[in-house]
Amino acid sequence: MAKKNRRSSGPAQRAGGTRPGTRPASSRPDTHGAGADAGAATAPGAASAEATTRQRRTPVPFVARPFEGLAGEADWVAVREIVPSAVGTVRTTAEHGAVDVTIVSLLPDLMPAVRREDGQVLVALQTVGTSGDASRDVADALLRALELEPGDALTTNDLPEPGPRLQDVLDPAVPFEPEVRDEFDFWLAPGEHAHEVEAALENANELIVPTRPVAVPEELGKAFWCRMNGKEFLRWVVAAAEEETLDALARLAARRTAALEEGARLIGAFRTCGVLVPVWELVRGTEADELAEPVAALAERLGTALRTTDPLTSDERRARAGLVSRQVNLR
């Protein structure tokens, strides 16, 4: 794993156990000796002027569906929100150097990005601290990571100001096609040994939620089988506006066709990144490779319901209200 960025112009260096997003010990005001004298000599109002300058940072406009317009929108949402371990490659546009960048789900200590000794750049989607636009956040981390020296890492995820988004930075000819992993083996480069990272890696691998992709029509997004607490679930990132998906599920529920198969019921949904992620609890012991046929049948019903534009009936509105009551907002 890359070492932390120690350049003064870069992100704050971790020290004394400091976690991402917190101020390292080395950056605390010096209350002894010369530091205290310098502070006493500061002109009146200087501190408040500095604070005012910081407050004037322009906020990033809120974007409800930040990954819309990217090839594989559902993949971006899934890797950011529900897939524990995944790796995929993207390429920046010629304006940004036409560089291949590895997008991953998670890095140690929730770091936003690292640049390995061999120059490979890894950017994580699951981090702490977000602005109003996840696409802008990831693009900012990616562009900052490209400026790192080999072996350095971003250790904080400072909120960016308005600027290029992933839709502006990435080459659409190189789609994001993540590979779901069983482990976080990408935390270390081949042949690399780092005791601290290896310990964290072992712990993370023990806690990982087993997850497998399940094939669905591309236009309907991405689906994933997972096992948690001895139960199996299907989580489906539907590539449509969340209200449209909610209406479609309500139509199915009103007709009692929302179940995946007998004993596999729709139990609720996540709302995240402007899309809906419905969740089915499966028959106990169901494996991912057993879902092809029932998922294909459900995909056909769901696709038909999504294409329907008639107003909801009274039964469908009641079903919709029930679904809304079982929704959870992830971010």
Short mmCIF file of C-alpha atoms in Angstrom, two decimals:
data_model
loop_
_atom_site.label_atom_id
_atom_site.label_comp_id
_atom_site.label_asym_id
_atom_site.label_seq_id
_atom_site.Cartn_x
_atom_site.Cartn_y
_atom_site.Cartn_z
CA MET A 1 0.00 0.00 0.00
CA ALA A 2 1.23 3.49 -0.78
CA LYS A 3 2.61 5.67 1.96
CA LYS A 4 0.68 8.71 3.11
CA ASN A 5 1.15 11.94 1.19
CA ARG A 6 3.69 14.06 3.02
CA ARG A 7 3.83 17.02 0.66
CA SER A 8 2.77 20.25 2.33
CA SER A 9 0.50 21.12 -0.56
CA GLY A 10 -1.33 17.80 -0.39
CA PRO A 11 -3.83 16.28 2.01
CA ALA A 12 -3.09 16.33 5.71
CA GLN A 13 -0.71 13.60 6.88
CA ARG A 14 -2.08 11.08 9.38
CA ALA A 15 -0.26 11.19 12.69
CA GLY A 16 -0.78 9.73 16.12
CA GLY A 17 -3.64 7.50 14.99
CA THR A 18 -5.52 10.31 13.23
CA ARG A 19 -8.37 9.04 11.07
CA PRO A 20 -9.31 10.33 7.59
CA GLY A 21 -11.16 13.61 7.77
CA THR A 22 -9.65 14.66 11.12
CA ARG A 23 -6.85 17.07 11.76
CA PRO A 24 -3.48 15.33 12.31
CA ALA A 25 -1.64 16.03 15.54
CA SER A 26 1.13 17.80 13.67
CA SER A 27 -1.27 20.48 12.46
CA ARG A 28 -2.58 21.51 15.91
CA PRO A 29 -1.72 25.03 17.03
CA ASP A 30 1.57 25.21 18.94
CA THR A 31 0.79 26.46 22.45
CA HIS A 32 4.39 26.44 23.69
CA GLY A 33 7.55 28.30 22.82
CA ALA A 34 7.91 30.13 19.51
CA GLY A 35 4.54 28.93 18.23
CA ALA A 36 2.74 30.62 21.11
CA ASP A 37 4.74 33.82 20.61
CA ALA A 38 3.91 33.85 16.92
CA GLY A 39 0.26 33.40 17.69
CA ALA A 40 0.34 36.27 20.16
CA ALA A 41 1.89 38.51 17.54
CA THR A 42 -0.82 37.85 14.98
CA ALA A 43 -2.55 41.04 13.89
CA PRO A 44 -6.04 41.53 15.37
CA GLY A 45 -8.76 40.16 13.15
CA ALA A 46 -6.40 37.97 11.11
CA ALA A 47 -7.92 34.74 12.40
CA SER A 48 -11.45 35.89 11.74
CA ALA A 49 -10.47 37.04 8.24
CA GLU A 50 -9.00 33.61 7.55
CA ALA A 51 -12.17 31.95 8.82
CA THR A 52 -14.27 34.21 6.60
CA THR A 53 -12.16 33.21 3.59
CA ARG A 54 -12.72 29.54 4.34
CA GLN A 55 -16.45 30.12 4.68
CA ARG A 56 -16.58 31.63 1.20
CA ARG A 57 -15.81 28.34 -0.53
CA THR A 58 -18.39 27.84 -3.25
CA PRO A 59 -20.51 24.76 -2.49
CA VAL A 60 -20.99 22.06 -5.09
CA PRO A 61 -24.58 22.11 -6.39
CA PHE A 62 -26.65 19.15 -5.26
CA VAL A 63 -27.19 16.46 -7.90
CA ALA A 64 -29.82 13.87 -6.94
CA ARG A 65 -28.70 11.34 -9.57
CA PRO A 66 -24.95 11.94 -9.77
CA PHE A 67 -23.91 9.03 -12.00
CA GLU A 68 -26.60 9.55 -14.63
CA GLY A 69 -25.05 9.83 -18.08
CA LEU A 70 -22.11 7.57 -17.28
CA ALA A 71 -21.89 4.24 -19.07
CA GLY A 72 -22.85 1.64 -16.50
CA GLU A 73 -24.61 3.99 -14.07
CA ALA A 74 -25.89 1.00 -12.06
CA ASP A 75 -22.33 -0.31 -11.66
CA TRP A 76 -21.17 3.00 -10.18
CA VAL A 77 -24.07 3.01 -7.74
CA ALA A 78 -23.58 -0.63 -6.78
CA VAL A 79 -19.85 -0.34 -6.12
CA ARG A 80 -20.39 2.84 -4.12
CA GLU A 81 -23.27 1.54 -2.03
CA ILE A 82 -23.81 -2.24 -1.85
CA VAL A 83 -20.86 -4.24 -3.22
CA PRO A 84 -18.15 -4.74 -0.58
CA SER A 85 -15.23 -5.48 -2.88
CA ALA A 86 -14.95 -4.67 -6.57
CA VAL A 87 -12.33 -3.45 -9.04
CA GLY A 88 -12.69 -1.90 -12.50
CA THR A 89 -10.68 0.21 -14.93
CA VAL A 90 -11.57 3.55 -16.49
CA ARG A 91 -9.59 5.95 -18.66
CA THR A 92 -9.43 9.72 -18.49
CA THR A 93 -10.05 11.85 -21.56
CA ALA A 94 -7.15 13.14 -23.64
CA GLU A 95 -7.53 16.50 -21.88
CA HIS A 96 -6.67 14.75 -18.62
CA GLY A 97 -3.85 12.65 -20.02
CA ALA A 98 -5.69 9.53 -21.30
CA VAL A 99 -4.56 7.70 -18.17
CA ASP A 100 -5.92 4.32 -17.04
CA VAL A 101 -7.22 4.51 -13.47
CA THR A 102 -8.40 1.66 -11.25
CA ILE A 103 -11.73 2.30 -9.53
CA VAL A 104 -12.23 0.22 -6.36
CA SER A 105 -14.96 -0.08 -3.78
CA LEU A 106 -12.89 0.57 -0.68
CA LEU A 107 -9.34 1.35 0.45
CA PRO A 108 -7.80 1.00 3.94
CA ASP A 109 -8.81 3.71 6.42
CA LEU A 110 -11.44 4.89 3.91
CA MET A 111 -8.71 6.68 1.96
CA PRO A 112 -10.00 8.36 -1.22
CA ALA A 113 -7.08 7.34 -3.44
CA VAL A 114 -3.51 6.08 -3.65
CA ARG A 115 -0.74 6.08 -6.22
CA ARG A 116 1.37 2.96 -5.97
CA GLU A 117 5.11 2.83 -6.39
CA ASP A 118 4.62 1.56 -9.94
CA GLY A 119 2.46 4.60 -10.75
CA GLN A 120 -0.91 2.80 -10.74
CA VAL A 121 -3.69 5.03 -9.38
CA LEU A 122 -6.51 3.53 -7.29
CA VAL A 123 -9.59 5.62 -6.48
CA ALA A 124 -12.21 4.45 -3.98
CA LEU A 125 -15.96 5.06 -4.19
CA GLN A 126 -16.72 4.25 -0.54
CA THR A 127 -15.21 7.12 1.45
CA VAL A 128 -16.17 9.56 4.18
CA GLY A 129 -17.35 13.10 3.52
CA THR A 130 -19.47 14.01 0.52
CA SER A 131 -20.56 17.19 -1.16
CA GLY A 132 -23.84 17.54 -2.98
CA ASP A 133 -22.53 15.63 -5.99
CA ALA A 134 -20.87 12.22 -5.66
CA SER A 135 -19.63 12.40 -9.25
CA ARG A 136 -17.78 15.63 -8.54
CA ASP A 137 -16.30 14.14 -5.34
CA VAL A 138 -14.86 11.11 -7.12
CA ALA A 139 -13.58 13.17 -10.04
CA ASP A 140 -11.84 15.54 -7.64
CA ALA A 141 -10.13 12.65 -5.83
CA LEU A 142 -9.12 11.12 -9.16
CA LEU A 143 -7.59 14.31 -10.50
CA ARG A 144 -5.74 14.98 -7.25
CA ALA A 145 -4.46 11.39 -7.24
CA LEU A 146 -2.99 11.86 -10.72
CA GLU A 147 -0.77 14.59 -9.25
CA LEU A 148 0.57 12.41 -6.43
CA GLU A 149 4.13 11.14 -6.40
CA PRO A 150 4.49 7.35 -6.68
CA GLY A 151 4.00 5.81 -3.25
CA ASP A 152 1.82 8.66 -1.94
CA ALA A 153 -1.86 8.63 -0.92
CA LEU A 154 -4.72 11.00 -0.32
CA THR A 155 -5.57 10.67 3.35
CA THR A 156 -8.42 13.17 3.58
CA ASN A 157 -11.42 13.78 1.40
CA ASP A 158 -11.82 17.55 1.59
CA LEU A 159 -15.06 18.75 0.05
CA PRO A 160 -14.32 20.16 -3.40
CA GLU A 161 -15.60 23.31 -5.02
CA PRO A 162 -17.51 23.12 -8.33
CA GLY A 163 -15.42 21.62 -11.09
CA PRO A 164 -15.12 18.68 -13.49
CA ARG A 165 -17.35 15.69 -12.84
CA LEU A 166 -16.74 12.08 -13.86
CA GLN A 167 -18.87 12.75 -16.93
CA ASP A 168 -16.29 15.40 -17.94
CA VAL A 169 -13.16 13.50 -16.92
CA LEU A 170 -13.70 9.94 -18.19
CA ASP A 171 -13.47 8.60 -21.72
CA PRO A 172 -16.90 7.13 -22.58
CA ALA A 173 -15.23 4.66 -24.98
CA VAL A 174 -13.79 2.80 -21.96
CA PRO A 175 -16.79 1.66 -19.89
CA PHE A 176 -16.61 0.89 -16.20
CA GLU A 177 -17.05 -2.89 -15.88
CA PRO A 178 -16.20 -3.79 -12.27
CA GLU A 179 -15.25 -7.28 -11.17
CA VAL A 180 -16.77 -8.38 -7.86
CA ARG A 181 -14.14 -9.87 -5.55
CA ASP A 182 -14.31 -12.21 -2.56
CA GLU A 183 -11.48 -10.36 -0.81
CA PHE A 184 -9.80 -6.96 -0.65
CA ASP A 185 -6.68 -8.38 -2.27
CA PHE A 186 -6.19 -5.20 -4.32
CA TRP A 187 -5.15 -3.33 -1.16
CA LEU A 188 -1.63 -4.62 -1.72
CA ALA A 189 0.28 -4.67 -4.99
CA PRO A 190 1.63 -8.06 -6.11
CA GLY A 191 4.63 -8.92 -3.97
CA GLU A 192 4.05 -5.99 -1.60
CA HIS A 193 4.27 -6.53 2.17
CA ALA A 194 3.04 -4.01 4.72
CA HIS A 195 2.32 -5.33 8.21
CA GLU A 196 -0.28 -2.69 9.11
CA VAL A 197 -2.20 -3.16 5.86
CA GLU A 198 -1.93 -6.95 6.00
CA ALA A 199 -3.53 -6.96 9.46
CA ALA A 200 -6.37 -4.71 8.28
CA LEU A 201 -6.75 -6.83 5.15
CA GLU A 202 -7.12 -10.03 7.14
CA ASN A 203 -9.77 -8.46 9.36
CA ALA A 204 -11.69 -6.98 6.42
CA ASN A 205 -11.68 -10.28 4.54
CA GLU A 206 -13.19 -12.02 7.57
CA LEU A 207 -16.06 -9.50 7.73
CA ILE A 208 -16.84 -9.25 4.02
CA VAL A 209 -20.41 -9.96 2.92
CA PRO A 210 -20.38 -12.72 0.26
CA THR A 211 -21.71 -11.09 -2.91
CA ARG A 212 -22.21 -12.39 -6.46
CA PRO A 213 -23.51 -10.65 -9.59
CA VAL A 214 -26.70 -12.02 -11.15
CA ALA A 215 -27.34 -11.43 -14.85
CA VAL A 216 -30.17 -9.03 -15.77
CA PRO A 217 -30.87 -7.12 -19.01
CA GLU A 218 -28.43 -4.22 -19.32
CA GLU A 219 -31.18 -1.62 -19.56
CA LEU A 220 -32.56 -2.75 -16.18
CA GLY A 221 -29.33 -2.21 -14.24
CA LYS A 222 -27.39 -4.66 -12.09
CA ALA A 223 -28.44 -7.30 -9.56
CA PHE A 224 -26.46 -8.98 -6.80
CA TRP A 225 -26.99 -12.00 -4.60
CA CYS A 226 -25.60 -11.71 -1.10
CA ARG A 227 -25.59 -13.63 2.18
CA MET A 228 -25.91 -11.79 5.49
CA ASN A 229 -26.56 -13.18 8.95
CA GLY A 230 -27.40 -16.60 7.59
CA LYS A 231 -29.96 -15.28 5.10
CA GLU A 232 -29.76 -14.72 1.36
CA PHE A 233 -30.97 -11.64 -0.51
CA LEU A 234 -31.18 -10.24 -4.04
CA ARG A 235 -30.42 -6.53 -4.32
CA TRP A 236 -31.20 -4.95 -7.67
CA VAL A 237 -29.91 -1.52 -8.73
CA VAL A 238 -32.56 -0.52 -11.26
CA ALA A 239 -31.23 1.87 -13.91
CA ALA A 240 -34.21 4.24 -13.89
CA ALA A 241 -35.41 7.25 -11.94
CA GLU A 242 -36.44 6.09 -8.47
CA GLU A 243 -40.05 7.29 -8.83
CA GLU A 244 -40.46 5.32 -12.06
CA THR A 245 -39.11 2.19 -10.42
CA LEU A 246 -41.37 2.71 -7.43
CA ASP A 247 -44.41 2.95 -9.71
CA ALA A 248 -43.35 -0.19 -11.57
CA LEU A 249 -42.92 -2.18 -8.36
CA ALA A 250 -46.31 -0.94 -7.16
CA ARG A 251 -47.93 -2.26 -10.35
CA LEU A 252 -46.33 -5.65 -9.76
CA ALA A 253 -47.21 -5.70 -6.07
CA ALA A 254 -50.86 -4.87 -6.77
CA ARG A 255 -51.01 -7.84 -9.14
CA ARG A 256 -49.13 -10.03 -6.65
CA THR A 257 -46.31 -10.58 -9.17
CA ALA A 258 -43.54 -8.74 -7.32
CA ALA A 259 -42.18 -11.89 -5.66
CA LEU A 260 -39.10 -13.38 -7.27
CA GLU A 261 -40.46 -16.89 -6.85
CA GLU A 262 -42.47 -18.78 -4.28
CA GLY A 263 -41.08 -17.94 -0.85
CA ALA A 264 -38.83 -15.14 -2.19
CA ARG A 265 -40.61 -11.89 -1.36
CA LEU A 266 -39.94 -8.22 -1.97
CA ILE A 267 -39.15 -6.82 1.48
CA GLY A 268 -38.29 -3.18 0.72
CA ALA A 269 -35.87 -0.91 -1.10
CA PHE A 270 -32.94 1.47 -0.70
CA ARG A 271 -33.03 4.95 -2.20
CA THR A 272 -29.60 6.15 -3.23
CA CYS A 273 -27.91 8.22 -5.95
CA GLY A 274 -31.29 8.98 -7.52
CA VAL A 275 -32.20 5.34 -8.19
CA LEU A 276 -34.03 2.62 -6.31
CA VAL A 277 -32.49 -0.64 -5.08
CA PRO A 278 -35.31 -3.12 -4.33
CA VAL A 279 -34.43 -6.06 -2.08
CA TRP A 280 -35.87 -9.58 -2.11
CA GLU A 281 -35.36 -12.02 0.73
CA LEU A 282 -34.69 -15.41 -0.83
CA VAL A 283 -35.60 -18.89 0.25
CA ARG A 284 -33.08 -19.92 2.89
CA GLY A 285 -30.02 -21.52 1.35
CA THR A 286 -30.56 -20.16 -2.18
CA GLU A 287 -27.28 -19.77 -4.09
CA ALA A 288 -26.53 -17.18 -6.76
CA ASP A 289 -26.38 -19.72 -9.59
CA GLU A 290 -29.96 -20.79 -8.87
CA LEU A 291 -31.42 -17.37 -9.69
CA ALA A 292 -31.03 -17.17 -13.46
CA GLU A 293 -34.50 -18.40 -14.37
CA PRO A 294 -36.59 -16.57 -11.73
CA VAL A 295 -34.62 -13.33 -12.23
CA ALA A 296 -35.11 -13.49 -16.00
CA ALA A 297 -38.87 -13.90 -15.50
CA LEU A 298 -39.00 -11.03 -13.01
CA ALA A 299 -36.93 -8.84 -15.35
CA GLU A 300 -39.54 -9.32 -18.06
CA ARG A 301 -42.35 -8.31 -15.69
CA LEU A 302 -40.38 -5.36 -14.33
CA GLY A 303 -39.43 -4.14 -17.79
CA THR A 304 -43.08 -4.19 -18.88
CA ALA A 305 -44.13 -2.33 -15.74
CA LEU A 306 -41.44 0.33 -16.28
CA ARG A 307 -42.70 0.95 -19.81
CA THR A 308 -46.28 1.41 -18.61
CA THR A 309 -47.28 5.06 -18.32
CA ASP A 310 -50.95 4.75 -17.31
CA PRO A 311 -51.92 6.44 -14.02
CA LEU A 312 -51.75 4.14 -11.02
CA THR A 313 -54.99 2.50 -9.96
CA SER A 314 -56.25 2.74 -6.39
CA ASP A 315 -54.81 -0.72 -5.63
CA GLU A 316 -51.47 0.28 -7.13
CA ARG A 317 -51.40 3.50 -5.11
CA ARG A 318 -51.98 1.51 -1.92
CA ALA A 319 -49.20 -0.89 -2.89
CA ARG A 320 -46.94 2.08 -3.60
CA ALA A 321 -47.63 3.56 -0.18
CA GLY A 322 -46.66 0.26 1.40
CA LEU A 323 -43.38 0.20 -0.53
CA VAL A 324 -42.58 3.80 0.47
CA SER A 325 -43.04 2.88 4.12
CA ARG A 326 -40.36 0.21 3.75
CA GLN A 327 -37.77 2.38 2.00
CA VAL A 328 -34.39 3.31 3.47
CA ASN A 329 -32.24 6.23 2.35
CA LEU A 330 -28.58 5.20 2.14
CA ARG A 331 -27.08 8.69 1.65
#
